[in-house]
Amino acid sequence: MLTDDVRDGGGRATPGAIAERAADVASGDPRIGRVRELLAHLESGNTNEADRLLGDIAHEHDTGLFQEVGRLTRELHEALNAFRYDTRLMDLANVDIPDAKERLHYVIDMTEQAASRTLNTVEQSKPVCEEIRTRAHGIHEDWQRFMQRKMDVTEFRALSARLDEFLPWTEGSATRISDNLSEALMAQGFQDLTGQIIRRVIKLVEEVEGNLVNLIRISGQKLGSGPEPSAKPADTLDGPQIPGKRQADAVSGQDEVDDLLSSLGF
Amino acid sequence: MDKNMKILVVDDFSTMRRIIKNVLHELGYSNTDEADDGKTALPMLQGGSYDFVITDWNMPGMQGIDLLKAIRSDSKLASTPVLMVTAEAKKDQIVMAAQAGVNGYIVKPFTAETLREKISKIFERLQATA
């Protein structure tokens, strides 16, 4: 496929190049002189000299044509070889594209793991916070009664015992929450890694794009002269709107969704 | 609104299911189940008595819009309120969901407040029409 395209391109260029060279040769002065010389020999009946000159001219012409065909053949051959041995193109198709797909899958996995790690820490921390609040609230109520001297000695002893247990327990709980927060913090490291991976994939996409443009150019087709791109099916899903690339017929946020739905009677 | 109502959360990304479940939990709804696409969700809905469905749109197998249509065309499920939570933000799609009988539509990313507001709005309207 690739080879055919290149051959087509080279084949189309050949007649043009020859015509160009022919034009150069016709405008060259030396031959006019030699034709005059030939005419002079013929007029004076000097046939031997005339035949020799004619032979020279024909020979020279053939040599030029052969050289031109030779040059074009060599160029075509080199162009074909350049494509055949352009391992970068083969690498792109065989190695880099599958590799990029793997990378993007990895990005999905990594972001999912990071979200999961973060959610775990939140789920573990929330009940601890809830318990601290409940227990502190109870102790606070009793403490206020003590401050207002509304507490007898027995009750105060019980309160002291609760405080004695509550304070170190709170310390331990705070450590657990802090550890969870650190875990949530560390889990955000995925952003750096996935960012790097995605940037590499973008570079690869740009390289593939460049190569495709080259292929189209070599195959002799002008960009944009192809068939009209077929319309996107109406039910195609576009997924998240990318900042800076928002589509004209997409809403810009929840407010617009609400406006649209209320215009429909919601 | 009954805080014990049974809610089915349908999304192909487990992360999103967890986020929605956590927000629901925070709002006081803890009776939740999960499904990863319409194909899994539909038999669950037909088998269990769910009071509310929160679904994504773009999922493999069976998409959210088809799940919505299936719910509306099943006499036993037809009255179940459905809230769509999706990244699909095209007007045509919102209109399509509305025509298919969706009760609410939230575009991702969303806040806990938006989810709370839409859920209470849906049940207010249902009580008003009941």
Tab-separated table of C-alpha atoms in Angstrom, chain A:
chain	number	residue	atom	x	y	z
A	1	MET	CA	0.000	0.000	0.000
A	2	LEU	CA	2.697	2.383	1.116
A	3	THR	CA	4.998	1.302	-1.720
A	4	ASP	CA	2.249	1.727	-4.327
A	5	ASP	CA	1.565	5.249	-3.152
A	6	VAL	CA	5.224	6.207	-3.498
A	7	ARG	CA	5.510	4.630	-6.942
A	8	ASP	CA	2.438	6.538	-8.111
A	9	GLY	CA	3.892	9.775	-6.864
A	10	GLY	CA	7.252	9.170	-8.586
A	11	GLY	CA	5.562	8.051	-11.817
A	12	ARG	CA	3.522	11.185	-12.080
A	13	ALA	CA	6.601	13.378	-11.594
A	14	THR	CA	8.630	11.781	-14.423
A	15	PRO	CA	7.036	13.250	-17.624
A	16	GLY	CA	7.061	16.703	-16.113
A	17	ALA	CA	10.756	16.532	-15.303
A	18	ILE	CA	11.608	15.352	-18.800
A	19	ALA	CA	9.601	18.140	-20.437
A	20	GLU	CA	11.387	20.635	-18.222
A	21	ARG	CA	14.779	19.312	-19.244
A	22	ALA	CA	13.728	19.303	-22.930
A	23	ALA	CA	12.817	22.974	-22.649
A	24	ASP	CA	16.258	23.744	-21.184
A	25	VAL	CA	18.014	21.897	-23.974
A	26	ALA	CA	15.967	23.631	-26.739
A	27	SER	CA	16.909	27.078	-25.508
A	28	GLY	CA	20.629	26.122	-25.420
A	29	ASP	CA	22.748	28.025	-27.979
A	30	PRO	CA	25.417	25.376	-28.835
A	31	ARG	CA	22.972	23.224	-30.798
A	32	ILE	CA	21.751	26.135	-32.932
A	33	GLY	CA	25.343	26.634	-34.039
A	34	ARG	CA	25.755	22.958	-34.795
A	35	VAL	CA	22.499	22.845	-36.793
A	36	ARG	CA	23.780	25.831	-38.880
A	37	GLU	CA	27.020	23.913	-39.391
A	38	LEU	CA	24.982	20.860	-40.477
A	39	LEU	CA	22.956	23.000	-42.912
A	40	ALA	CA	26.147	24.490	-44.352
A	41	HIS	CA	27.617	21.003	-44.931
A	42	LEU	CA	24.376	19.794	-46.623
A	43	GLU	CA	24.181	22.895	-48.859
A	44	SER	CA	27.750	22.487	-49.962
A	45	GLY	CA	27.128	18.756	-50.683
A	46	ASN	CA	29.520	17.663	-47.951
A	47	THR	CA	27.379	14.588	-47.028
A	48	ASN	CA	30.017	12.708	-45.019
A	49	GLU	CA	30.525	15.614	-42.666
A	50	ALA	CA	26.736	16.145	-42.443
A	51	ASP	CA	26.113	12.454	-41.472
A	52	ARG	CA	28.841	12.589	-38.826
A	53	LEU	CA	27.321	15.716	-37.269
A	54	LEU	CA	23.782	14.220	-37.312
A	55	GLY	CA	25.076	11.096	-35.551
A	56	ASP	CA	26.798	13.192	-32.894
A	57	ILE	CA	23.667	15.198	-32.206
A	58	ALA	CA	21.436	12.091	-31.953
A	59	HIS	CA	23.928	10.340	-29.665
A	60	GLU	CA	24.162	13.309	-27.382
A	61	HIS	CA	20.366	13.503	-27.163
A	62	ASP	CA	20.034	9.820	-26.263
A	63	THR	CA	22.750	10.097	-23.617
A	64	GLY	CA	20.924	13.029	-21.979
A	65	LEU	CA	17.625	11.157	-21.962
A	66	PHE	CA	19.205	8.023	-20.532
A	67	GLN	CA	20.947	10.046	-17.858
A	68	GLU	CA	17.653	11.735	-16.943
A	69	VAL	CA	15.741	8.438	-16.755
A	70	GLY	CA	18.590	7.021	-14.703
A	71	ARG	CA	18.540	9.926	-12.281
A	72	LEU	CA	14.775	9.693	-11.797
A	73	THR	CA	14.939	5.923	-11.306
A	74	ARG	CA	17.636	6.333	-8.684
A	75	GLU	CA	15.626	9.000	-6.872
A	76	LEU	CA	12.507	6.856	-6.880
A	77	HIS	CA	14.491	3.864	-5.669
A	78	GLU	CA	15.994	5.906	-2.849
A	79	ALA	CA	12.617	7.295	-1.847
A	80	LEU	CA	11.165	3.775	-1.729
A	81	ASN	CA	14.075	2.488	0.279
A	82	ALA	CA	13.807	5.425	2.658
A	83	PHE	CA	10.239	4.392	3.379
A	84	ARG	CA	11.029	0.698	3.562
A	85	TYR	CA	13.838	1.318	6.010
A	86	ASP	CA	12.088	4.055	8.004
A	87	THR	CA	11.905	1.903	11.108
A	88	ARG	CA	10.345	4.817	12.971
A	89	LEU	CA	7.111	4.337	11.011
A	90	MET	CA	7.089	0.627	11.761
A	91	ASP	CA	7.910	1.287	15.388
A	92	LEU	CA	5.030	3.728	15.629
A	93	ALA	CA	2.546	1.150	14.391
A	94	ASN	CA	3.987	-1.927	16.106
A	95	VAL	CA	5.371	-0.566	19.353
A	96	ASP	CA	4.422	2.983	20.234
A	97	ILE	CA	0.668	2.906	19.586
A	98	PRO	CA	0.078	-0.305	21.597
A	99	ASP	CA	2.407	1.139	24.230
A	100	ALA	CA	0.368	4.341	24.350
A	101	LYS	CA	-2.840	2.365	24.790
A	102	GLU	CA	-1.240	0.532	27.687
A	103	ARG	CA	-0.113	3.821	29.190
A	104	LEU	CA	-3.569	5.285	28.979
A	105	HIS	CA	-5.038	2.185	30.612
A	106	TYR	CA	-2.430	2.636	33.296
A	107	VAL	CA	-3.571	6.214	33.797
A	108	ILE	CA	-7.108	4.902	34.360
A	109	ASP	CA	-5.826	2.329	36.862
A	110	MET	CA	-3.658	4.837	38.684
A	111	THR	CA	-6.347	7.463	39.015
A	112	GLU	CA	-8.793	4.806	40.203
A	113	GLN	CA	-6.316	3.588	42.818
A	114	ALA	CA	-5.634	7.121	44.006
A	115	ALA	CA	-9.331	7.881	44.315
A	116	SER	CA	-9.856	4.604	46.141
A	117	ARG	CA	-6.989	5.286	48.583
A	118	THR	CA	-8.341	8.750	49.300
A	119	LEU	CA	-11.890	7.506	49.776
A	120	ASN	CA	-10.628	4.790	52.163
A	121	THR	CA	-8.986	7.377	54.392
A	122	VAL	CA	-12.129	9.515	54.389
A	123	GLU	CA	-14.312	6.527	55.221
A	124	GLN	CA	-11.986	5.515	58.063
A	125	SER	CA	-11.682	9.012	59.509
A	126	LYS	CA	-15.292	10.134	59.510
A	127	PRO	CA	-16.570	7.681	62.180
A	128	VAL	CA	-13.582	8.587	64.424
A	129	CYS	CA	-14.477	12.299	64.165
A	130	GLU	CA	-18.086	11.435	64.919
A	131	GLU	CA	-17.097	9.553	68.081
A	132	ILE	CA	-14.815	12.351	69.292
A	133	ARG	CA	-17.642	14.828	68.849
A	134	THR	CA	-20.172	12.666	70.732
A	135	ARG	CA	-17.836	11.878	73.643
A	136	ALA	CA	-16.506	15.435	73.935
A	137	HIS	CA	-20.055	16.743	73.924
A	138	GLY	CA	-21.007	14.474	76.867
A	139	ILE	CA	-17.948	15.417	78.897
A	140	HIS	CA	-18.445	19.098	78.113
A	141	GLU	CA	-22.013	18.991	79.494
A	142	ASP	CA	-20.836	17.348	82.723
A	143	TRP	CA	-17.907	19.746	82.970
A	144	GLN	CA	-20.251	22.728	82.791
A	145	ARG	CA	-22.330	21.256	85.639
A	146	PHE	CA	-19.126	20.905	87.656
A	147	MET	CA	-18.143	24.540	86.894
A	148	GLN	CA	-21.576	25.669	88.046
A	149	ARG	CA	-21.000	23.653	91.259
A	150	LYS	CA	-24.009	21.436	90.438
A	151	MET	CA	-22.035	18.210	90.834
A	152	ASP	CA	-21.523	16.055	93.910
A	153	VAL	CA	-18.291	14.271	94.794
A	154	THR	CA	-19.373	10.851	93.492
A	155	GLU	CA	-20.337	12.290	90.119
A	156	PHE	CA	-17.078	14.251	89.961
A	157	ARG	CA	-15.068	11.078	90.581
A	158	ALA	CA	-16.895	9.425	87.686
A	159	LEU	CA	-16.229	12.460	85.480
A	160	SER	CA	-12.522	12.404	86.391
A	161	ALA	CA	-12.330	8.738	85.436
A	162	ARG	CA	-14.007	9.483	82.069
A	163	LEU	CA	-11.636	12.379	81.433
A	164	ASP	CA	-8.663	10.204	82.322
A	165	GLU	CA	-9.761	7.704	79.688
A	166	PHE	CA	-10.984	10.285	77.155
A	167	LEU	CA	-7.811	12.376	76.850
A	168	PRO	CA	-5.348	9.632	75.802
A	169	TRP	CA	-8.067	8.103	73.572
A	170	THR	CA	-8.488	11.482	71.825
A	171	GLU	CA	-4.739	11.666	71.384
A	172	GLY	CA	-4.742	8.264	69.722
A	173	SER	CA	-7.724	9.186	67.538
A	174	ALA	CA	-6.062	12.407	66.411
A	175	THR	CA	-2.992	10.381	65.422
A	176	ARG	CA	-5.165	7.995	63.385
A	177	ILE	CA	-6.912	10.867	61.619
A	178	SER	CA	-3.597	12.556	60.970
A	179	ASP	CA	-2.200	9.332	59.507
A	180	ASN	CA	-5.251	9.016	57.287
A	181	LEU	CA	-4.849	12.594	56.089
A	182	SER	CA	-1.209	11.916	55.244
A	183	GLU	CA	-2.282	8.835	53.294
A	184	ALA	CA	-4.837	10.942	51.403
A	185	LEU	CA	-2.133	13.517	50.737
A	186	MET	CA	0.295	10.912	49.406
A	187	ALA	CA	-2.372	9.371	47.207
A	188	GLN	CA	-2.521	12.614	45.217
A	189	GLY	CA	0.951	11.800	43.843
A	190	PHE	CA	-0.827	10.117	40.922
A	191	GLN	CA	-1.360	13.543	39.354
A	192	ASP	CA	2.335	14.009	38.622
A	193	LEU	CA	2.750	10.515	37.161
A	194	THR	CA	-0.397	10.459	35.056
A	195	GLY	CA	0.403	13.978	33.812
A	196	GLN	CA	3.759	12.808	32.543
A	197	ILE	CA	2.290	9.761	30.849
A	198	ILE	CA	-0.443	11.750	29.154
A	199	ARG	CA	2.076	14.325	27.936
A	200	ARG	CA	4.104	11.527	26.292
A	201	VAL	CA	1.029	10.152	24.619
A	202	ILE	CA	0.208	13.631	23.292
A	203	LYS	CA	3.722	13.815	21.802
A	204	LEU	CA	3.220	10.455	20.147
A	205	VAL	CA	-0.119	11.541	18.704
A	206	GLU	CA	1.603	14.622	17.244
A	207	GLU	CA	4.290	12.442	15.665
A	208	VAL	CA	1.704	10.110	14.148
A	209	GLU	CA	-0.156	13.136	12.826
A	210	GLY	CA	3.030	14.459	11.193
A	211	ASN	CA	3.710	11.111	9.557
A	212	LEU	CA	0.160	10.817	8.277
A	213	VAL	CA	0.380	14.288	6.730
A	214	ASN	CA	3.634	13.219	5.035
A	215	LEU	CA	2.047	10.067	3.691
A	216	ILE	CA	-0.861	12.012	2.253
A	217	ARG	CA	1.552	14.481	0.645
A	218	ILE	CA	3.701	11.700	-0.865
A	219	SER	CA	0.695	9.828	-2.190
A	220	GLY	CA	-0.019	12.959	-4.205
A	221	GLN	CA	-3.349	13.891	-2.704
A	222	LYS	CA	-3.933	17.444	-1.656
A	223	LEU	CA	-5.191	17.842	1.881
A	224	GLY	CA	-8.891	18.638	1.946
A	225	SER	CA	-9.661	17.304	-1.535
A	226	GLY	CA	-10.954	14.035	-0.108
A	227	PRO	CA	-14.592	13.141	0.359
A	228	GLU	CA	-16.583	15.258	2.798
A	229	PRO	CA	-16.287	13.833	6.313
A	230	SER	CA	-19.441	11.954	7.168
A	231	ALA	CA	-21.663	13.603	9.753
A	232	LYS	CA	-21.333	12.333	13.312
A	233	PRO	CA	-24.267	10.168	14.331
A	234	ALA	CA	-26.597	12.176	16.544
A	235	ASP	CA	-26.427	9.686	19.402
A	236	THR	CA	-22.619	9.750	19.749
A	237	LEU	CA	-21.603	10.443	23.330
A	238	ASP	CA	-18.972	13.121	23.828
A	239	GLY	CA	-18.096	12.546	27.454
A	240	PRO	CA	-16.737	15.285	29.700
A	241	GLN	CA	-16.354	18.710	28.148
A	242	ILE	CA	-12.662	19.645	28.040
A	243	PRO	CA	-11.883	23.164	29.346
A	244	GLY	CA	-11.148	25.463	26.413
A	245	LYS	CA	-12.746	23.032	23.964
A	246	ARG	CA	-16.342	23.339	25.033
A	247	GLN	CA	-18.751	22.524	22.232
A	248	ALA	CA	-21.243	25.169	21.176
A	249	ASP	CA	-24.241	22.918	21.764
A	250	ALA	CA	-23.148	21.787	25.216
A	251	VAL	CA	-24.214	23.328	28.491
A	252	SER	CA	-21.605	25.115	30.581
A	253	GLY	CA	-22.753	23.840	33.958
A	254	GLN	CA	-25.529	22.685	36.245
A	255	ASP	CA	-27.304	26.070	36.079
A	256	GLU	CA	-27.765	25.752	32.326
A	257	VAL	CA	-29.020	22.182	32.745
A	258	ASP	CA	-31.586	23.459	35.247
A	259	ASP	CA	-32.638	26.315	32.922
A	260	LEU	CA	-33.032	23.922	30.005
A	261	LEU	CA	-35.057	21.437	32.042
A	262	SER	CA	-37.292	24.135	33.507
A	263	SER	CA	-37.956	25.390	29.959
A	264	LEU	CA	-39.167	21.835	29.266
A	265	GLY	CA	-41.593	22.023	32.186
A	266	PHE	CA	-39.443	20.500	34.915
